[in-house]
Amino acid sequence: FAMGEHEARGWIRCDETAKQMLSRVLGDRAFLLLPPLHRVPLRAGNVVEITGSSPTAKTQILIQAAITCILPKTWNGVHYGGLEKLVLFLDLDCRFDVLRLSDMLKHRLLEAYRIGNGAWWQLEESNVKTQDKSKIVYDEELYVSCMKRFLYLRCYDSLELLSTLKTLHYRIRPQEACGSQVGVLMIDSIGAFHWTDRLSSSLALDKNNRKSLSLTNVVETIVQEMKKLMQVHSLVVIATKATIYEEKYPTNENNGKLSSNNAMPGNASSKAQQPPFREFMPSSWQAFVTHKIFMRKSGDYQSSGQQSLSAYSLEWLQPQLSSIDRFIVDDVSKLNHFMS
């Protein structure tokens, strides 16, 4: 009885201060990314899959989301609207352009600086030569601090991906010691090793080796390592995936909603649930994903300067939303512009 009373008193007594409780709760609250990923607030533990043919600006979406994460909320009185969190970027197709990330980050810093300084910037801009403007708007310390929160890793096969996931915790530890918490794990692209893994499975010589090299077994192990990482760190996983089969089912963008006169309600609902692509990832990965996005190229867009730019559409499949977002990628500003 005495031991039970002692345990009860220990349970009643608080084990954390109000400041610690608020930091824990606020640290896990949902955050919104910039368009076109602004429709659904994401929380720690969510796994977002962005699917589309190549190219459909999937990596561009990752870069823009990464910049939002690594930017601070405010810096020297200027509002940047970032999350100030660490981004883990795993490049599996080995085509990531770090210079593009750098250019987009500098552009975001410039835009926030202009908005924050208002009329002073316009007056100063008119009095400074073009070659000297960078000295006014470019904050070297802020830029370096943001880039330090972007951890880039390149993998050339599934075994290297597995070893990277197993050691990510030790790579993150020095950053967390400096006060940077992990926000997002990005994978570009998750199906890059699909065909090589299938070939390795077919070339296995004995049962034990065949089991270890099985495509399903490899993906299951990758998913388990990600789950272990998510148990330790409060992060969101965003992975891109290129479609490797011809699209079989049309999207709502082309066909709209099925009417009751043309199809039975049961058939319409079942067809609406069909993805606009043929799934090739094993069931372990499909069960791991909590949010699904489908992207496609929707034609060309003529800008005000008579420049033809590629236009893209983004559709939420899980959760299923009725609206479809359309945007363009401007090579000048290197930003995704939301089109209503």
GROMACS .gro file of C-alpha atoms in nm, residues 2-328:
model
  327
    2ALA     CA    1   0.284   0.237   0.085
    3MET     CA    2   0.444   0.173  -0.252
    4GLY     CA    3   0.111   0.233  -0.426
    5GLU     CA    4   0.064   0.563  -0.244
    6HIS     CA    5   0.415   0.671  -0.337
    7GLU     CA    6   0.351   0.591  -0.705
    8ALA     CA    7   0.019   0.775  -0.694
    9ARG     CA    8   0.179   1.087  -0.548
   10GLY     CA    9   0.453   1.068  -0.809
   11TRP     CA   10   0.193   1.047  -1.086
   12ILE     CA   11   0.001   1.346  -0.947
   13ARG     CA   12   0.311   1.562  -0.920
   14CYS     CA   13   0.399   1.732  -1.245
   15ASP     CA   14   0.701   1.596  -1.429
   16GLU     CA   15   0.746   1.899  -1.655
   17THR     CA   16   0.706   2.273  -1.629
   18ALA     CA   17   0.449   2.474  -1.822
   19LYS     CA   18   0.726   2.603  -2.048
   20GLN     CA   19   0.837   2.249  -2.129
   21MET     CA   20   0.477   2.143  -2.196
   22LEU     CA   21   0.413   2.433  -2.431
   23SER     CA   22   0.737   2.377  -2.621
   24ARG     CA   23   0.647   2.010  -2.664
   25VAL     CA   24   0.290   2.075  -2.778
   26LEU     CA   25   0.374   2.367  -3.005
   27GLY     CA   26   0.666   2.177  -3.151
   28ASP     CA   27   0.434   1.901  -3.276
   29ARG     CA   28   0.156   2.123  -3.409
   30ALA     CA   29   0.066   2.116  -3.775
   31PHE     CA   30   0.244   2.346  -4.016
   32LEU     CA   31   0.140   2.478  -4.354
   33LEU     CA   32   0.372   2.491  -4.652
   34LEU     CA   33   0.354   2.743  -4.934
   35PRO     CA   34   0.137   2.680  -5.241
   36PRO     CA   35   0.076   2.442  -5.398
   37LEU     CA   36   0.122   2.224  -5.084
   38HIS     CA   37  -0.095   2.453  -4.871
   39ARG     CA   38  -0.427   2.266  -4.889
   40VAL     CA   39  -0.361   2.015  -4.611
   41PRO     CA   40  -0.176   2.095  -4.285
   42LEU     CA   41   0.088   1.833  -4.214
   43ARG     CA   42   0.184   1.691  -3.875
   44ALA     CA   43   0.474   1.485  -3.749
   45GLY     CA   44   0.426   1.127  -3.863
   46ASN     CA   45   0.263   1.212  -4.197
   47VAL     CA   46   0.409   1.053  -4.511
   48VAL     CA   47   0.336   1.247  -4.831
   49GLU     CA   48   0.387   1.083  -5.170
   50ILE     CA   49   0.411   1.312  -5.475
   51THR     CA   50   0.359   1.108  -5.792
   52GLY     CA   51   0.390   1.218  -6.153
   53SER     CA   52   0.568   1.153  -6.478
   54SER     CA   53   0.904   1.309  -6.549
   55PRO     CA   54   0.924   1.603  -6.564
   56THR     CA   55   0.632   1.745  -6.366
   57ALA     CA   56   0.822   1.976  -6.126
   58LYS     CA   57   0.819   1.726  -5.838
   59THR     CA   58   1.173   1.813  -5.730
   60GLN     CA   59   1.086   2.182  -5.762
   61ILE     CA   60   0.808   2.131  -5.509
   62LEU     CA   61   1.056   1.965  -5.272
   63ILE     CA   62   1.300   2.255  -5.305
   64GLN     CA   63   1.034   2.514  -5.227
   65ALA     CA   64   0.912   2.314  -4.926
   66ALA     CA   65   1.271   2.272  -4.806
   67ILE     CA   66   1.333   2.647  -4.821
   68THR     CA   67   1.024   2.711  -4.611
   69CYS     CA   68   1.158   2.469  -4.351
   70ILE     CA   69   1.514   2.600  -4.328
   71LEU     CA   70   1.420   2.969  -4.324
   72PRO     CA   71   1.369   3.133  -3.982
   73LYS     CA   72   1.038   3.287  -3.885
   74THR     CA   73   1.201   3.625  -3.827
   75TRP     CA   74   1.557   3.756  -3.857
   76ASN     CA   75   1.674   4.104  -3.750
   77GLY     CA   76   1.319   4.231  -3.748
   78VAL     CA   77   1.234   4.097  -4.097
   79HIS     CA   78   0.959   3.835  -4.129
   80TYR     CA   79   1.057   3.532  -4.342
   81GLY     CA   80   0.778   3.295  -4.237
   82GLY     CA   81   0.998   2.987  -4.212
   83LEU     CA   82   0.997   2.696  -3.968
   84GLU     CA   83   1.371   2.706  -3.883
   85LYS     CA   84   1.395   2.327  -3.892
   86LEU     CA   85   1.644   2.081  -4.032
   87VAL     CA   86   1.575   1.918  -4.371
   88LEU     CA   87   1.716   1.575  -4.459
   89PHE     CA   88   1.727   1.539  -4.838
   90LEU     CA   89   1.799   1.192  -4.982
   91ASP     CA   90   1.873   1.212  -5.354
   92LEU     CA   91   1.813   0.870  -5.513
   93ASP     CA   92   1.811   0.962  -5.882
   94CYS     CA   93   2.128   1.173  -5.840
   95ARG     CA   94   2.003   1.471  -6.040
   96PHE     CA   95   1.953   1.728  -5.767
   97ASP     CA   96   2.083   2.077  -5.846
   98VAL     CA   97   2.217   2.245  -5.532
   99LEU     CA   98   2.268   2.572  -5.721
  100ARG     CA   99   1.896   2.587  -5.792
  101LEU     CA  100   1.826   2.554  -5.420
  102SER     CA  101   2.077   2.831  -5.351
  103ASP     CA  102   1.924   3.064  -5.611
  104MET     CA  103   1.570   3.008  -5.484
  105LEU     CA  104   1.679   3.067  -5.126
  106LYS     CA  105   1.848   3.395  -5.219
  107HIS     CA  106   1.536   3.501  -5.408
  108ARG     CA  107   1.319   3.432  -5.100
  109LEU     CA  108   1.559   3.632  -4.884
  110LEU     CA  109   1.545   3.918  -5.131
  111GLU     CA  110   1.164   3.922  -5.148
  112ALA     CA  111   1.126   3.912  -4.770
  113TYR     CA  112   1.384   4.188  -4.732
  114ARG     CA  113   1.199   4.411  -4.978
  115ILE     CA  114   0.864   4.358  -4.809
  116GLY     CA  115   1.012   4.408  -4.462
  117ASN     CA  116   1.187   4.735  -4.548
  118GLY     CA  117   0.906   4.879  -4.758
  119ALA     CA  118   0.956   5.236  -4.880
  120TRP     CA  119   1.317   5.243  -4.755
  121TRP     CA  120   1.409   4.968  -4.999
  122GLN     CA  121   1.251   5.150  -5.294
  123LEU     CA  122   1.439   5.470  -5.207
  124GLU     CA  123   1.768   5.287  -5.155
  125GLU     CA  124   1.723   5.080  -5.471
  126SER     CA  125   1.693   5.394  -5.684
  127ASN     CA  126   2.019   5.533  -5.544
  128VAL     CA  127   2.239   5.224  -5.579
  129LYS     CA  128   2.404   5.086  -5.888
  130THR     CA  129   2.293   4.746  -6.011
  131GLN     CA  130   2.621   4.574  -5.929
  132ASP     CA  131   2.610   4.704  -5.569
  133LYS     CA  132   2.252   4.598  -5.485
  134SER     CA  133   2.361   4.258  -5.359
  135LYS     CA  134   2.561   4.426  -5.084
  136ILE     CA  135   2.240   4.578  -4.947
  137VAL     CA  136   2.001   4.281  -4.965
  138TYR     CA  137   2.229   3.983  -4.920
  139ASP     CA  138   2.271   3.867  -4.561
  140GLU     CA  139   2.563   3.624  -4.562
  141GLU     CA  140   2.508   3.510  -4.205
  142LEU     CA  141   2.140   3.430  -4.262
  143TYR     CA  142   2.213   3.249  -4.588
  144VAL     CA  143   2.482   3.032  -4.427
  145SER     CA  144   2.264   2.949  -4.126
  146CYS     CA  145   1.983   2.837  -4.359
  147MET     CA  146   2.211   2.619  -4.573
  148LYS     CA  147   2.351   2.454  -4.259
  149ARG     CA  148   1.999   2.328  -4.190
  150PHE     CA  149   1.988   2.148  -4.526
  151LEU     CA  150   2.153   1.805  -4.504
  152TYR     CA  151   2.201   1.655  -4.852
  153LEU     CA  152   2.282   1.286  -4.900
  154ARG     CA  153   2.310   1.090  -5.225
  155CYS     CA  154   2.240   0.716  -5.255
  156TYR     CA  155   2.317   0.494  -5.555
  157ASP     CA  156   2.130   0.174  -5.461
  158SER     CA  157   1.889   0.032  -5.203
  159LEU     CA  158   2.164  -0.105  -4.980
  160GLU     CA  159   2.323   0.239  -4.959
  161LEU     CA  160   1.981   0.387  -4.883
  162LEU     CA  161   1.937   0.138  -4.600
  163SER     CA  162   2.277   0.217  -4.453
  164THR     CA  163   2.203   0.590  -4.479
  165LEU     CA  164   1.872   0.553  -4.294
  166LYS     CA  165   2.041   0.349  -4.022
  167THR     CA  166   2.303   0.619  -3.965
  168LEU     CA  167   2.082   0.927  -4.007
  169HIS     CA  168   2.030   0.953  -3.632
  170TYR     CA  169   2.403   0.999  -3.576
  171ARG     CA  170   2.424   1.256  -3.856
  172ILE     CA  171   2.140   1.453  -3.700
  173ARG     CA  172   2.281   1.453  -3.347
  174PRO     CA  173   2.538   1.734  -3.401
  175GLN     CA  174   2.270   1.955  -3.557
  176GLU     CA  175   2.030   1.895  -3.269
  177ALA     CA  176   2.308   1.978  -3.023
  178CYS     CA  177   2.321   2.322  -3.188
  179GLY     CA  178   1.945   2.369  -3.141
  180SER     CA  179   1.820   2.261  -3.487
  181GLN     CA  180   1.532   2.013  -3.479
  182VAL     CA  181   1.447   1.789  -3.773
  183GLY     CA  182   1.136   1.896  -3.962
  184VAL     CA  183   1.120   1.704  -4.289
  185LEU     CA  184   1.277   1.397  -4.446
  186MET     CA  185   1.268   1.431  -4.827
  187ILE     CA  186   1.328   1.143  -5.067
  188ASP     CA  187   1.376   1.207  -5.439
  189SER     CA  188   1.274   0.961  -5.580
  190ILE     CA  189   1.156   0.659  -5.384
  191GLY     CA  190   1.115   0.428  -5.687
  192ALA     CA  191   1.457   0.501  -5.841
  193PHE     CA  192   1.592   0.152  -5.767
  194HIS     CA  193   1.279  -0.042  -5.861
  195TRP     CA  194   1.415  -0.209  -6.173
  196THR     CA  195   1.761  -0.282  -6.035
  197ASP     CA  196   1.606  -0.443  -5.726
  198ARG     CA  197   1.379  -0.655  -5.944
  199LEU     CA  198   1.677  -0.765  -6.150
  200SER     CA  199   1.871  -0.853  -5.835
  201SER     CA  200   1.580  -1.067  -5.718
  202SER     CA  201   1.566  -1.257  -6.047
  203LEU     CA  202   1.942  -1.324  -6.042
  204ALA     CA  203   1.946  -1.469  -5.690
  205LEU     CA  204   2.092  -1.821  -5.682
  206ASP     CA  205   1.957  -1.979  -5.362
  207LYS     CA  206   1.657  -1.936  -5.138
  208ASN     CA  207   1.834  -1.755  -4.857
  209ASN     CA  208   1.996  -1.509  -5.094
  210ARG     CA  209   1.673  -1.469  -5.288
  211LYS     CA  210   1.487  -1.379  -4.970
  212SER     CA  211   1.745  -1.120  -4.871
  213LEU     CA  212   1.742  -0.959  -5.216
  214SER     CA  213   1.365  -0.969  -5.261
  215LEU     CA  214   1.217  -0.638  -5.377
  216THR     CA  215   0.939  -0.664  -5.121
  217ASN     CA  216   1.185  -0.748  -4.845
  218VAL     CA  217   1.409  -0.452  -4.928
  219VAL     CA  218   1.120  -0.204  -4.929
  220GLU     CA  219   0.984  -0.345  -4.604
  221THR     CA  220   1.322  -0.294  -4.440
  222ILE     CA  221   1.342   0.063  -4.574
  223VAL     CA  222   0.996   0.138  -4.433
  224GLN     CA  223   1.089  -0.011  -4.095
  225GLU     CA  224   1.400   0.207  -4.075
  226MET     CA  225   1.192   0.516  -4.155
  227LYS     CA  226   0.945   0.423  -3.882
  228LYS     CA  227   1.229   0.389  -3.631
  229LEU     CA  228   1.356   0.732  -3.730
  230MET     CA  229   1.009   0.884  -3.694
  231GLN     CA  230   0.972   0.736  -3.346
  232VAL     CA  231   1.277   0.928  -3.230
  233HIS     CA  232   1.233   1.249  -3.428
  234SER     CA  233   0.913   1.448  -3.492
  235LEU     CA  234   0.931   1.481  -3.868
  236VAL     CA  235   0.727   1.465  -4.187
  237VAL     CA  236   0.830   1.244  -4.479
  238ILE     CA  237   0.782   1.382  -4.832
  239ALA     CA  238   0.878   1.147  -5.115
  240THR     CA  239   0.851   1.188  -5.490
  241LYS     CA  240   0.777   0.897  -5.720
  242ALA     CA  241   0.793   0.887  -6.098
  243THR     CA  242   0.527   0.689  -6.283
  244ILE     CA  243   0.682   0.407  -6.486
  245TYR     CA  244   0.364   0.269  -6.642
  246GLU     CA  245   0.127   0.431  -6.888
  247GLU     CA  246  -0.159   0.608  -6.717
  248LYS     CA  247  -0.471   0.397  -6.719
  249TYR     CA  248  -0.729   0.603  -6.537
  250PRO     CA  249  -0.816   0.965  -6.623
  251THR     CA  250  -0.810   1.235  -6.358
  252ASN     CA  251  -1.089   1.469  -6.250
  253GLU     CA  252  -0.913   1.748  -6.439
  254ASN     CA  253  -1.003   1.596  -6.776
  255ASN     CA  254  -1.328   1.416  -6.707
  256GLY     CA  255  -1.483   1.596  -6.414
  257LYS     CA  256  -1.735   1.416  -6.195
  258LEU     CA  257  -1.931   1.121  -6.330
  259SER     CA  258  -2.301   1.179  -6.359
  260SER     CA  259  -2.558   0.935  -6.227
  261ASN     CA  260  -2.709   0.901  -6.576
  262ASN     CA  261  -2.391   0.761  -6.728
  263ALA     CA  262  -2.288   0.520  -6.453
  264MET     CA  263  -2.421   0.345  -6.147
  265PRO     CA  264  -2.341   0.515  -5.816
  266GLY     CA  265  -2.136   0.218  -5.699
  267ASN     CA  266  -1.929   0.211  -6.015
  268ALA     CA  267  -1.876   0.585  -6.005
  269SER     CA  268  -1.750   0.579  -5.650
  270SER     CA  269  -1.520   0.287  -5.716
  271LYS     CA  270  -1.379   0.454  -6.027
  272ALA     CA  271  -1.329   0.779  -5.839
  273GLN     CA  272  -1.112   0.590  -5.594
  274GLN     CA  273  -0.892   0.452  -5.872
  275PRO     CA  274  -0.556   0.632  -5.892
  276PRO     CA  275  -0.467   0.802  -6.224
  277PHE     CA  276  -0.158   0.577  -6.251
  278ARG     CA  277  -0.063   0.213  -6.206
  279GLU     CA  278   0.095   0.150  -5.868
  280PHE     CA  279   0.425  -0.041  -5.871
  281MET     CA  280   0.555   0.003  -5.515
  282PRO     CA  281   0.506  -0.291  -5.275
  283SER     CA  282   0.214  -0.291  -5.032
  284SER     CA  283   0.442  -0.212  -4.737
  285TRP     CA  284   0.518   0.130  -4.887
  286GLN     CA  285   0.157   0.191  -4.990
  287ALA     CA  286   0.039   0.124  -4.634
  288PHE     CA  287   0.311   0.357  -4.501
  289VAL     CA  288   0.189   0.655  -4.708
  290THR     CA  289  -0.074   0.878  -4.542
  291HIS     CA  290  -0.111   1.152  -4.808
  292LYS     CA  291  -0.100   1.119  -5.186
  293ILE     CA  292  -0.055   1.389  -5.450
  294PHE     CA  293  -0.070   1.344  -5.827
  295MET     CA  294   0.098   1.592  -6.060
  296ARG     CA  295   0.083   1.625  -6.437
  297LYS     CA  296   0.184   1.869  -6.705
  298SER     CA  297  -0.120   2.065  -6.820
  299GLY     CA  298   0.018   2.253  -7.121
  300ASP     CA  299   0.202   2.578  -7.179
  301TYR     CA  300   0.143   2.919  -7.027
  302GLN     CA  301   0.215   3.248  -7.200
  303SER     CA  302   0.362   3.498  -6.956
  304SER     CA  303   0.327   3.876  -6.984
  305GLY     CA  304   0.667   3.887  -7.155
  306GLN     CA  305   0.545   3.648  -7.426
  307GLN     CA  306   0.758   3.375  -7.272
  308SER     CA  307   0.618   3.023  -7.296
  309LEU     CA  308   0.638   2.846  -6.960
  310SER     CA  309   0.536   2.494  -6.863
  311ALA     CA  310   0.214   2.476  -6.661
  312TYR     CA  311   0.140   2.196  -6.416
  313SER     CA  312  -0.158   2.075  -6.214
  314LEU     CA  313  -0.162   1.923  -5.867
  315GLU     CA  314  -0.441   1.699  -5.737
  316TRP     CA  315  -0.480   1.562  -5.384
  317LEU     CA  316  -0.579   1.195  -5.397
  318GLN     CA  317  -0.548   1.123  -5.024
  319PRO     CA  318  -0.724   1.303  -4.870
  320GLN     CA  319  -0.932   1.350  -5.182
  321LEU     CA  320  -1.001   1.716  -5.252
  322SER     CA  321  -1.230   1.853  -5.520
  323SER     CA  322  -1.004   2.143  -5.615
  324ILE     CA  323  -0.708   2.113  -5.853
  325ASP     CA  324  -0.422   2.362  -5.817
  326ARG     CA  325  -0.243   2.487  -6.126
  327PHE     CA  326   0.096   2.656  -6.123
  328ILE     CA  327   0.394   2.744  -6.340
   0.00000   0.00000   0.00000
